[in-house]
Coordinates of C-alpha atoms and ligand atoms in Angstrom, one line a residue:
Chain A
M1 CA 130.0 170.4 14.7
N2 CA 127.5 172.7 16.4
A3 CA 124.7 174.7 14.8
A4 CA 126.5 178.0 14.8
A5 CA 129.6 176.5 13.1
T6 CA 127.4 174.8 10.5
R7 CA 125.7 178.1 9.7
A8 CA 129.0 180.0 9.4
A9 CA 130.3 177.2 7.1
A10 CA 127.3 177.4 4.9
L11 CA 127.6 181.2 4.5
L12 CA 131.3 180.9 3.7
G13 CA 130.5 178.1 1.2
A14 CA 128.0 180.4 -0.6
L15 CA 130.6 183.2 -0.7
A16 CA 133.2 180.9 -2.1
L17 CA 130.8 179.6 -4.8
W18 CA 130.0 183.2 -5.8
A19 CA 133.7 184.1 -5.9
A20 CA 134.5 181.0 -8.0
V21 CA 131.7 181.8 -10.5
A22 CA 132.6 185.5 -10.8
H23 CA 136.3 185.0 -11.1
G24 CA 135.9 182.1 -13.4
N25 CA 133.7 184.3 -15.6
A26 CA 136.3 187.1 -15.6
W27 CA 138.9 184.5 -16.6
L28 CA 136.9 182.9 -19.3
G29 CA 134.9 185.9 -20.4
V30 CA 131.6 184.1 -20.8
V31 CA 129.7 187.3 -20.1
N32 CA 131.0 190.9 -19.7
P33 CA 132.7 190.7 -16.3
V34 CA 131.1 194.1 -15.3
L35 CA 127.7 192.3 -15.3
L36 CA 129.0 189.7 -12.8
P37 CA 130.8 191.5 -10.1
T38 CA 133.2 189.6 -7.8
P39 CA 132.9 189.6 -4.0
G40 CA 136.0 191.9 -3.9
E41 CA 134.4 194.5 -6.2
V42 CA 131.2 194.5 -4.3
G43 CA 133.1 194.7 -1.1
R44 CA 135.0 197.7 -2.4
V45 CA 131.8 199.5 -3.4
G46 CA 130.4 198.6 0.1
L47 CA 133.5 200.1 1.8
E48 CA 133.3 203.3 -0.2
L49 CA 129.6 203.7 0.6
A50 CA 130.2 202.9 4.2
W51 CA 133.1 205.3 4.5
S52 CA 131.1 208.2 3.1
G53 CA 128.2 207.4 5.5
E54 CA 125.9 206.8 2.5
L55 CA 125.3 203.1 3.3
T56 CA 124.3 203.9 6.9
R57 CA 122.0 206.6 5.6
H58 CA 120.3 204.3 3.1
F59 CA 120.1 201.5 5.6
L60 CA 118.6 203.6 8.4
T61 CA 116.1 205.2 6.0
S62 CA 114.8 201.9 4.9
L63 CA 114.8 200.5 8.4
G64 CA 112.8 203.6 9.6
R65 CA 110.2 203.2 6.9
V66 CA 109.8 199.5 7.6
A67 CA 109.6 200.1 11.3
Q68 CA 106.9 202.8 10.9
G69 CA 104.8 201.1 8.3
F70 CA 105.0 197.7 9.9
G71 CA 104.6 199.2 13.4
L72 CA 101.4 201.0 12.5
A73 CA 100.0 198.0 10.5
S74 CA 100.7 195.5 13.3
L75 CA 99.0 197.7 15.9
A76 CA 96.0 198.0 13.6
A77 CA 96.0 194.3 12.7
L78 CA 96.2 193.3 16.4
G79 CA 93.3 195.7 17.5
L80 CA 91.0 194.9 14.6
G81 CA 91.9 191.2 14.5
L82 CA 90.9 190.8 18.1
L83 CA 87.8 192.9 17.6
V84 CA 86.6 191.1 14.4
A85 CA 87.4 187.7 15.8
M86 CA 85.4 188.3 19.0
C87 CA 82.4 190.1 17.5
V88 CA 80.3 187.9 15.2
P89 CA 78.4 190.6 13.3
L90 CA 81.6 192.5 12.6
R91 CA 83.2 189.2 11.3
L92 CA 80.3 188.6 9.0
M93 CA 80.7 192.1 7.5
A94 CA 84.5 192.0 7.3
E95 CA 84.8 188.6 5.7
P96 CA 83.6 189.3 2.1
V97 CA 85.5 192.6 1.9
I98 CA 88.7 191.0 3.0
E99 CA 88.3 188.0 0.7
F100 CA 88.0 190.4 -2.2
V101 CA 90.8 192.9 -1.3
R102 CA 93.3 190.4 0.0
P103 CA 94.2 188.6 -3.3
I104 CA 95.0 191.9 -5.1
P105 CA 98.8 192.1 -5.3
P106 CA 99.8 195.1 -3.2
L107 CA 102.1 196.5 -5.9
A108 CA 99.0 197.0 -8.1
F109 CA 98.1 199.8 -5.6
L110 CA 101.5 201.4 -5.4
P111 CA 100.8 204.1 -8.0
M112 CA 97.6 204.9 -6.0
F113 CA 99.7 205.6 -2.9
L114 CA 102.0 207.9 -4.9
V115 CA 99.0 209.8 -6.2
W116 CA 97.4 210.1 -2.7
F117 CA 100.5 210.6 -0.5
G118 CA 103.0 212.2 -3.0
L119 CA 106.6 211.2 -3.4
G120 CA 107.6 211.8 0.3
E121 CA 107.8 209.5 3.3
A122 CA 104.1 209.2 3.8
S123 CA 103.5 207.2 0.6
K124 CA 106.2 204.7 1.4
I125 CA 105.1 204.2 5.0
A126 CA 101.5 204.0 4.0
F127 CA 102.3 201.5 1.3
I128 CA 104.2 199.2 3.6
G129 CA 101.4 199.5 6.2
Y130 CA 98.8 198.6 3.6
T131 CA 100.8 195.6 2.3
T132 CA 101.5 194.1 5.7
F133 CA 98.2 194.9 7.3
F134 CA 95.9 192.3 5.5
P135 CA 97.9 189.2 5.9
M136 CA 98.7 190.0 9.6
F137 CA 95.1 191.0 10.3
V138 CA 93.7 187.7 8.8
A139 CA 96.3 185.6 10.6
I140 CA 95.8 187.3 13.9
A141 CA 92.0 187.0 13.7
A142 CA 92.3 183.3 12.8
S143 CA 94.6 182.6 15.7
V144 CA 92.1 184.4 18.1
L145 CA 89.3 182.2 16.6
R146 CA 91.4 179.1 17.3
V147 CA 91.6 179.8 21.1
D148 CA 90.2 176.8 22.8
V149 CA 86.7 177.5 24.2
V150 CA 87.4 175.2 27.2
L151 CA 90.1 177.7 28.3
L152 CA 87.6 180.5 28.1
R153 CA 85.1 178.5 30.1
A154 CA 87.7 177.6 32.7
A155 CA 88.7 181.2 33.1
A156 CA 85.1 182.4 33.3
S157 CA 84.3 179.9 36.0
L158 CA 87.3 181.2 37.9
G159 CA 85.7 184.6 37.9
A160 CA 87.2 186.3 34.7
S161 CA 85.3 189.3 33.3
R162 CA 85.3 190.0 29.6
A163 CA 88.3 192.2 29.9
D164 CA 90.1 189.5 31.9
L165 CA 89.3 187.0 29.3
V166 CA 90.9 189.2 26.5
R167 CA 94.0 190.1 28.5
R168 CA 94.6 186.9 30.4
V169 CA 93.3 184.2 28.1
V170 CA 92.8 185.3 24.5
L171 CA 96.0 187.2 24.1
P172 CA 98.4 184.7 25.6
A173 CA 96.6 181.8 23.9
A174 CA 96.7 183.5 20.5
L175 CA 100.3 184.7 21.0
P176 CA 102.0 181.9 19.1
G177 CA 99.8 182.7 16.1
I178 CA 100.3 186.5 16.6
V179 CA 104.1 186.1 16.6
V180 CA 103.9 184.1 13.3
A181 CA 101.7 186.8 11.8
L182 CA 104.2 189.5 12.8
R183 CA 107.1 187.6 11.2
V184 CA 105.2 187.2 8.0
G185 CA 104.5 191.0 8.1
V186 CA 108.1 191.9 8.5
G187 CA 109.1 189.6 5.7
L188 CA 106.5 191.3 3.4
A189 CA 107.6 194.8 4.5
L190 CA 111.1 194.0 3.3
F191 CA 109.7 192.5 0.2
V192 CA 107.9 195.7 -0.9
I193 CA 110.1 198.4 0.6
V194 CA 112.4 198.1 -2.5
G195 CA 109.5 198.6 -4.8
A196 CA 108.3 201.6 -2.9
E197 CA 111.8 203.1 -3.0
F198 CA 112.3 202.5 -6.7
M199 CA 109.9 205.3 -7.4
G200 CA 110.6 208.8 -6.3
A201 CA 112.9 208.3 -3.3
D202 CA 116.2 210.0 -2.6
A203 CA 117.3 207.5 0.0
G204 CA 116.8 204.0 1.1
L205 CA 118.3 200.7 -0.1
G206 CA 115.8 200.5 -2.9
H207 CA 117.0 203.9 -4.1
L208 CA 120.6 202.7 -3.8
I209 CA 119.8 199.7 -6.0
M210 CA 118.0 201.9 -8.6
E211 CA 120.9 204.3 -8.6
G212 CA 123.2 201.4 -9.4
R213 CA 121.0 200.6 -12.4
T214 CA 120.9 204.3 -13.6
F215 CA 124.7 204.7 -13.4
F216 CA 125.3 201.1 -14.6
N217 CA 127.0 199.9 -11.5
P218 CA 126.1 196.2 -11.0
A219 CA 128.4 196.0 -7.9
Q220 CA 126.3 198.7 -6.2
I221 CA 123.1 196.8 -7.1
V222 CA 124.5 193.6 -5.5
M223 CA 125.7 195.6 -2.5
G224 CA 122.2 197.1 -2.0
A225 CA 120.6 193.6 -2.2
L226 CA 123.1 192.1 0.3
T227 CA 122.4 194.9 2.7
L228 CA 118.7 194.2 2.4
G229 CA 119.4 190.6 3.2
L230 CA 121.4 191.7 6.3
L231 CA 118.5 194.0 7.4
G232 CA 116.1 191.1 7.0
S233 CA 118.1 188.6 9.0
L234 CA 118.7 191.2 11.7
I235 CA 115.0 191.8 12.1
N236 CA 114.2 188.1 12.0
T237 CA 116.8 187.3 14.7
L238 CA 115.3 190.0 16.9
L239 CA 111.8 188.6 16.4
L240 CA 113.0 185.0 17.1
T241 CA 114.6 186.2 20.3
V242 CA 111.4 187.9 21.4
E243 CA 109.4 184.8 20.4
R244 CA 111.6 182.5 22.4
R245 CA 111.2 184.6 25.5
L246 CA 107.5 185.0 25.2
L247 CA 106.8 181.4 24.3
R248 CA 109.1 179.9 26.8
W249 CA 106.3 177.6 28.0
R250 CA 106.2 175.8 24.7
A251 CA 109.8 174.9 24.7
A252 CA 109.8 173.9 28.3
A253 CA 109.0 170.2 27.6
Chain B
M1 CA 73.8 173.2 61.9
M2 CA 70.9 175.2 60.7
A3 CA 68.5 173.4 58.3
R4 CA 68.7 175.0 54.9
G5 CA 67.4 174.4 51.4
P6 CA 69.4 172.3 49.0
K7 CA 72.7 173.8 47.7
I8 CA 71.8 173.1 44.0
Q9 CA 68.3 172.9 42.8
I10 CA 67.8 171.7 39.2
Q11 CA 64.2 172.4 38.4
R12 CA 62.4 171.0 35.3
V13 CA 65.5 171.6 33.2
A14 CA 65.2 170.5 29.5
K15 CA 67.6 171.3 26.7
S16 CA 67.3 170.8 22.9
F17 CA 69.9 171.6 20.3
G18 CA 69.4 172.9 16.8
A19 CA 67.1 175.3 15.0
P20 CA 63.6 175.6 16.2
G21 CA 61.3 173.2 14.4
R22 CA 64.1 170.7 13.9
A23 CA 65.4 170.8 17.5
M24 CA 66.8 167.6 18.9
P25 CA 66.0 167.1 22.6
A26 CA 69.1 166.2 24.6
L27 CA 67.7 166.5 28.1
E28 CA 64.1 166.1 29.2
E29 CA 62.7 167.4 32.5
I30 CA 65.5 167.0 35.0
D31 CA 64.6 167.6 38.6
L32 CA 67.4 167.1 41.0
D33 CA 68.4 168.6 44.4
V34 CA 71.9 168.4 45.7
A35 CA 72.4 169.1 49.4
E36 CA 75.3 171.1 50.8
R37 CA 78.4 169.0 51.1
E38 CA 76.8 166.2 49.1
F39 CA 78.8 164.3 46.5
V40 CA 76.5 163.3 43.6
C41 CA 77.6 161.2 40.6
L42 CA 75.8 161.3 37.3
L43 CA 76.0 158.0 35.3
G44 CA 74.4 157.3 32.0
P45 CA 74.9 156.0 28.5
S46 CA 77.1 158.0 26.2
G47 CA 75.3 160.9 24.6
C48 CA 72.5 161.0 27.2
G49 CA 73.1 164.6 28.2
K50 CA 75.4 164.4 31.3
S51 CA 77.8 167.0 30.0
T52 CA 74.9 169.1 28.8
L53 CA 73.4 169.1 32.3
L54 CA 76.7 169.9 34.0
N55 CA 77.3 172.7 31.5
I56 CA 73.9 174.2 32.3
V57 CA 74.7 174.1 36.0
A58 CA 78.1 175.7 35.3
G59 CA 76.4 178.5 33.3
F60 CA 78.0 177.7 30.0
L61 CA 74.7 176.6 28.4
V62 CA 71.3 178.1 28.8
P63 CA 68.5 175.5 29.3
T64 CA 65.6 175.5 26.8
T65 CA 63.2 175.4 29.8
G66 CA 63.6 175.3 33.5
T67 CA 66.1 176.8 35.9
V68 CA 69.0 176.0 38.1
L69 CA 69.3 177.6 41.5
V70 CA 72.4 177.7 43.6
D71 CA 71.7 178.9 47.2
G72 CA 68.3 179.8 46.0
R73 CA 69.6 182.2 43.3
P74 CA 69.2 181.4 39.6
V75 CA 72.3 180.6 37.6
S76 CA 72.8 183.1 34.8
G77 CA 76.3 182.4 33.6
P78 CA 79.7 181.1 34.9
A79 CA 80.7 182.4 38.3
P80 CA 83.5 181.7 40.8
E81 CA 81.0 180.1 43.3
R82 CA 80.9 177.1 40.9
G83 CA 84.3 175.7 40.1
V84 CA 84.7 173.4 37.1
V85 CA 87.2 170.6 36.5
F86 CA 87.3 169.5 32.8
Q87 CA 88.1 166.1 31.4
E88 CA 90.7 167.8 29.1
Y89 CA 92.3 169.5 32.1
A90 CA 92.0 173.0 30.5
L91 CA 95.2 174.3 32.2
F92 CA 96.6 177.6 30.8
P93 CA 99.7 176.3 29.0
W94 CA 101.5 179.7 29.2
L95 CA 101.3 179.7 33.1
T96 CA 103.3 177.6 35.5
V97 CA 101.6 175.3 38.0
T98 CA 101.7 178.2 40.4
G99 CA 100.3 180.6 37.9
N100 CA 97.4 178.3 37.1
V101 CA 96.5 177.7 40.8
E102 CA 96.9 181.5 41.4
F103 CA 94.6 182.4 38.5
G104 CA 91.3 182.8 40.5
P105 CA 92.9 184.5 43.6
L106 CA 94.6 186.9 41.2
L107 CA 91.3 187.9 39.5
Q108 CA 90.0 188.7 42.9
S109 CA 93.0 191.0 43.5
R110 CA 94.0 189.2 46.6
P111 CA 97.3 190.4 48.1
A112 CA 100.4 188.6 47.0
A113 CA 101.2 187.0 50.4
D114 CA 97.7 185.7 50.7
R115 CA 97.9 184.2 47.2
R116 CA 101.2 182.6 48.0
R117 CA 99.7 180.9 51.0
T118 CA 96.7 179.7 49.1
V119 CA 98.9 178.3 46.3
D120 CA 101.1 176.5 48.8
R121 CA 98.2 175.1 50.7
Y122 CA 96.5 173.6 47.6
L123 CA 99.6 172.4 45.9
D124 CA 100.4 170.6 49.1
L125 CA 96.9 169.2 49.3
V126 CA 97.3 167.6 45.8
G127 CA 100.9 166.7 46.4
L128 CA 102.5 168.9 43.8
S129 CA 104.6 171.3 45.8
A130 CA 107.8 170.1 44.2
H131 CA 106.4 171.0 40.7
A132 CA 105.3 174.5 41.4
D133 CA 107.5 176.1 38.7
K134 CA 106.8 173.7 35.9
F135 CA 104.7 174.4 32.9
P136 CA 101.7 172.1 32.0
V137 CA 103.6 170.5 29.0
Q138 CA 106.1 169.2 31.6
L139 CA 103.4 167.3 33.6
S140 CA 101.8 163.9 33.2
G141 CA 98.0 163.6 32.7
G142 CA 97.5 162.7 36.4
M143 CA 99.6 165.7 37.5
K144 CA 97.7 168.0 35.2
Q145 CA 94.4 167.0 36.6
R146 CA 95.8 167.5 40.2
V147 CA 96.7 171.0 39.2
A148 CA 93.2 171.6 37.7
I149 CA 91.7 170.4 41.0
A150 CA 94.0 172.6 43.0
R151 CA 93.1 175.5 40.7
A152 CA 89.4 175.0 41.3
L153 CA 89.8 174.6 45.1
A154 CA 92.1 177.7 45.4
N155 CA 89.2 179.8 44.3
N156 CA 87.2 178.5 47.2
P157 CA 84.0 177.7 45.4
A158 CA 81.0 176.3 47.3
V159 CA 80.2 173.9 44.4
I160 CA 82.6 171.9 42.2
L161 CA 81.4 170.5 38.9
M162 CA 83.5 167.7 37.4
D163 CA 82.9 166.2 33.9
E164 CA 84.7 162.9 33.6
P165 CA 87.8 164.4 35.3
F166 CA 89.6 161.1 35.4
G167 CA 88.4 159.8 32.0
A168 CA 91.6 160.3 30.2
L169 CA 93.8 158.6 32.8
D170 CA 95.1 155.1 33.0
A171 CA 93.4 152.7 35.5
Q172 CA 96.1 153.0 38.2
T173 CA 96.4 156.8 38.1
R174 CA 92.6 156.9 38.1
E175 CA 92.3 155.0 41.4
V176 CA 95.1 157.1 43.0
L177 CA 93.2 160.3 42.1
Q178 CA 89.9 158.8 43.3
D179 CA 91.6 158.2 46.6
E180 CA 92.9 161.7 46.7
L181 CA 89.6 163.3 45.8
S182 CA 87.9 161.3 48.5
R183 CA 90.5 162.4 51.0
I184 CA 90.3 166.1 49.8
Q185 CA 86.5 166.0 50.1
R186 CA 86.8 164.9 53.8
V187 CA 88.8 168.0 54.4
E188 CA 87.1 170.5 52.1
H189 CA 83.5 169.5 52.3
K190 CA 82.4 170.9 48.9
T191 CA 79.2 170.3 47.1
I192 CA 80.2 168.2 44.2
L193 CA 78.4 167.1 41.0
F194 CA 80.6 164.6 39.2
V195 CA 80.0 163.0 35.8
T196 CA 81.5 159.6 35.1
H197 CA 81.3 156.5 33.0
S198 CA 82.7 154.3 35.7
I199 CA 80.2 152.7 38.0
R200 CA 83.1 151.7 40.4
E201 CA 84.2 155.3 40.5
A202 CA 80.7 156.5 41.2
V203 CA 80.2 154.0 44.1
Y204 CA 83.6 154.8 45.5
L205 CA 83.0 158.6 45.6
A206 CA 79.4 159.4 45.8
D207 CA 76.8 159.9 48.5
R208 CA 74.2 159.4 45.8
V209 CA 74.5 158.0 42.3
V210 CA 72.0 159.3 39.7
V211 CA 71.5 157.0 36.7
M212 CA 70.1 158.7 33.6
T213 CA 68.2 157.2 30.7
S214 CA 69.5 157.2 27.1
V215 CA 69.0 160.3 25.1
P216 CA 66.9 162.4 25.7
G217 CA 68.2 162.1 29.2
R218 CA 65.9 161.8 32.2
I219 CA 66.6 160.6 35.6
K220 CA 66.0 156.8 35.7
Q221 CA 66.9 155.9 39.2
V222 CA 68.8 157.4 42.2
F223 CA 71.0 155.2 44.4
P224 CA 71.9 156.6 47.9
I225 CA 75.2 154.9 48.7
K226 CA 75.2 154.0 52.4
L227 CA 78.8 153.1 52.8
P228 CA 81.4 154.4 55.2
E229 CA 83.3 157.6 54.3
V230 CA 86.5 155.6 53.6
R231 CA 85.5 152.8 51.2
D232 CA 86.8 149.4 50.4
R233 CA 86.4 148.6 46.7
F234 CA 86.4 144.9 47.5
A235 CA 83.9 145.0 50.3
H236 CA 80.8 142.9 49.7
E237 CA 78.4 145.9 50.0
F238 CA 80.5 147.8 47.6
T239 CA 80.3 145.2 44.9
R240 CA 76.6 144.8 45.5
Y241 CA 76.0 148.5 44.7
E242 CA 78.1 148.0 41.6
S243 CA 76.1 145.1 40.3
D244 CA 72.7 146.8 41.2
I245 CA 73.7 149.9 39.3
T246 CA 75.2 147.9 36.4
R247 CA 71.9 146.1 35.9
V248 CA 69.9 149.4 35.7
L249 CA 72.4 151.0 33.4
R250 CA 72.7 148.1 31.1
E251 CA 69.0 148.4 30.2
E252 CA 69.6 151.9 29.0
V253 CA 72.8 151.2 27.1
A254 CA 71.0 148.4 25.3
K255 CA 68.4 150.9 24.2
V256 CA 71.1 153.0 22.6
R257 CA 72.3 150.0 20.6
A258 CA 68.8 148.9 19.6
Ligands
LIG1 N1 76.5 171.9 20.9 C1 75.7 170.9 20.5 N2 74.9 171.0 19.4 C2 74.1 170.0 19.0 N3 73.9 168.9 19.7 C3 74.6 168.7 20.8 C4 75.5 169.7 21.3 N4 76.1 169.3 22.5 C5 75.5 168.1 22.7 N5 74.7 167.7 21.7 C6 73.9 166.5 21.7 O1 73.2 166.4 22.9 C7 73.2 165.0 23.4 C8 73.9 165.0 24.8 O2 75.3 165.3 24.7 P1 76.2 165.3 26.0 O3 77.5 165.7 25.5 O4 75.6 166.1 27.0 O5 76.2 163.8 26.3 P2 77.1 163.0 27.4 O6 76.1 162.3 28.3 O7 78.0 163.9 28.1 O8 77.9 162.0 26.6 P3 79.3 161.3 26.9 O9 79.1 160.4 28.0 O10 79.7 160.6 25.6 O11 80.2 162.5 27.2 C9 74.0 164.2 22.4 O12 73.0 163.6 21.6 C10 74.7 165.2 21.6 O13 74.8 164.8 20.2
LIG2 MG1 80.1 164.2 28.2

């Protein structure tokens, strides 16, 4: 059996298990069946939402926020990560600040973002940006610091200027670490988008889930969560494809 | 040919490591001239400062005192006139064999056709034309070091500095590469400073063998090797150089142990 077939079988297996538990519960009445929707019920809600265009709207709204927040954060993390890693005085100044700020759970600052940026788009994008920036920045700076000094020496003795060193040695050498940092960042963005959309949003998958709670519609909550899973795996697949292309040289062996 | 000064002049170079006050001397007062087209091997006990000296000539390290002149001009950092071949190959793993060899010419913005010709020529010289599109992970140690040599040569440096370039290779591959380097040198006529632990390798390759003392390194004795260009490792004169140098080196190695 090939890898794709194994994956499909695993997904079908999980679906079958869910169906068995939900239908078994409906049959035996262990808990109120409304609390444990079956795949069919969730599918029906999903179809209704898709038909009315609501699902697409929520999906694209969340995707847009993730893309903007994560996009800005990754550019900042890349630029500052390179700068801090390559400039010793900056690194000495940055380290204590980062060590203090980094362990604070991002959600602790969510209300602050609502106070600063209001209930609109800006607060969500800024919050995602803030959440994803630090881990990406730290990981990117670390991967730049790990670049083998012998490669820098080799390039310098071939005539590389400082700019050449950054562009032709530091960036490609740190690329595997940078890609890992970006994947961690995307994962985090999806993790916190829901929280950001729970409060004061009129669209987005987090809002869809919250609406499911308000109107007591567990099937809609599950539908929202599953769509988030789909969004996450789509982005991950995209990043893996990019990674495989960029890091062809590692797989060549 | 016009008489000129030495290609490399190492003048009263000393180097200590560590904070001032508690600095540990690694090199003490090295004076050494290397003539144009000369092949000089540095031999010495482990830790005596051979790499330190080579790194100073390369411009990677700044000497504590003294200067290094190349063509009469002081060395102030790495430059393409001084190519370096490292023991650990130091190939760029994200570039193919061609990409690695092309690195120097690309930095000089040489036109594509010109770069192509240079790459072809040097890959041919090291016998790797068939592997031009491979990545370093796909090569054996010996092939990697051939690429590194081609990469250094493609930049057309006047001086090549090599720090135990064959140190990580097995005995057979090592001799093959020594043969190749000797053949390449008969074509390219570079000025070469070559660090090694192998007396045999030094006698096989060098015009002069410089034996250093144990740390802090000084020059103990210099052996001009008066053998034909193409050498026979089993010739009587060859083995006599080997045993002469071994005797001198052994005294220093014994000091390290003591
Ligand atoms: N960056 C450094 N900081 C402190 N001490 C150093 C540094 N580099 C080298 N040394 C010391 O300087 C001395 C010479 O080192 P070097 O690497 O030049 O020796 P070597 O002759 O190349 O040895 P080997 O044959 O083992 O390669 C050693 O005692 C070493 O411990
Ligand atoms: Mg050494």
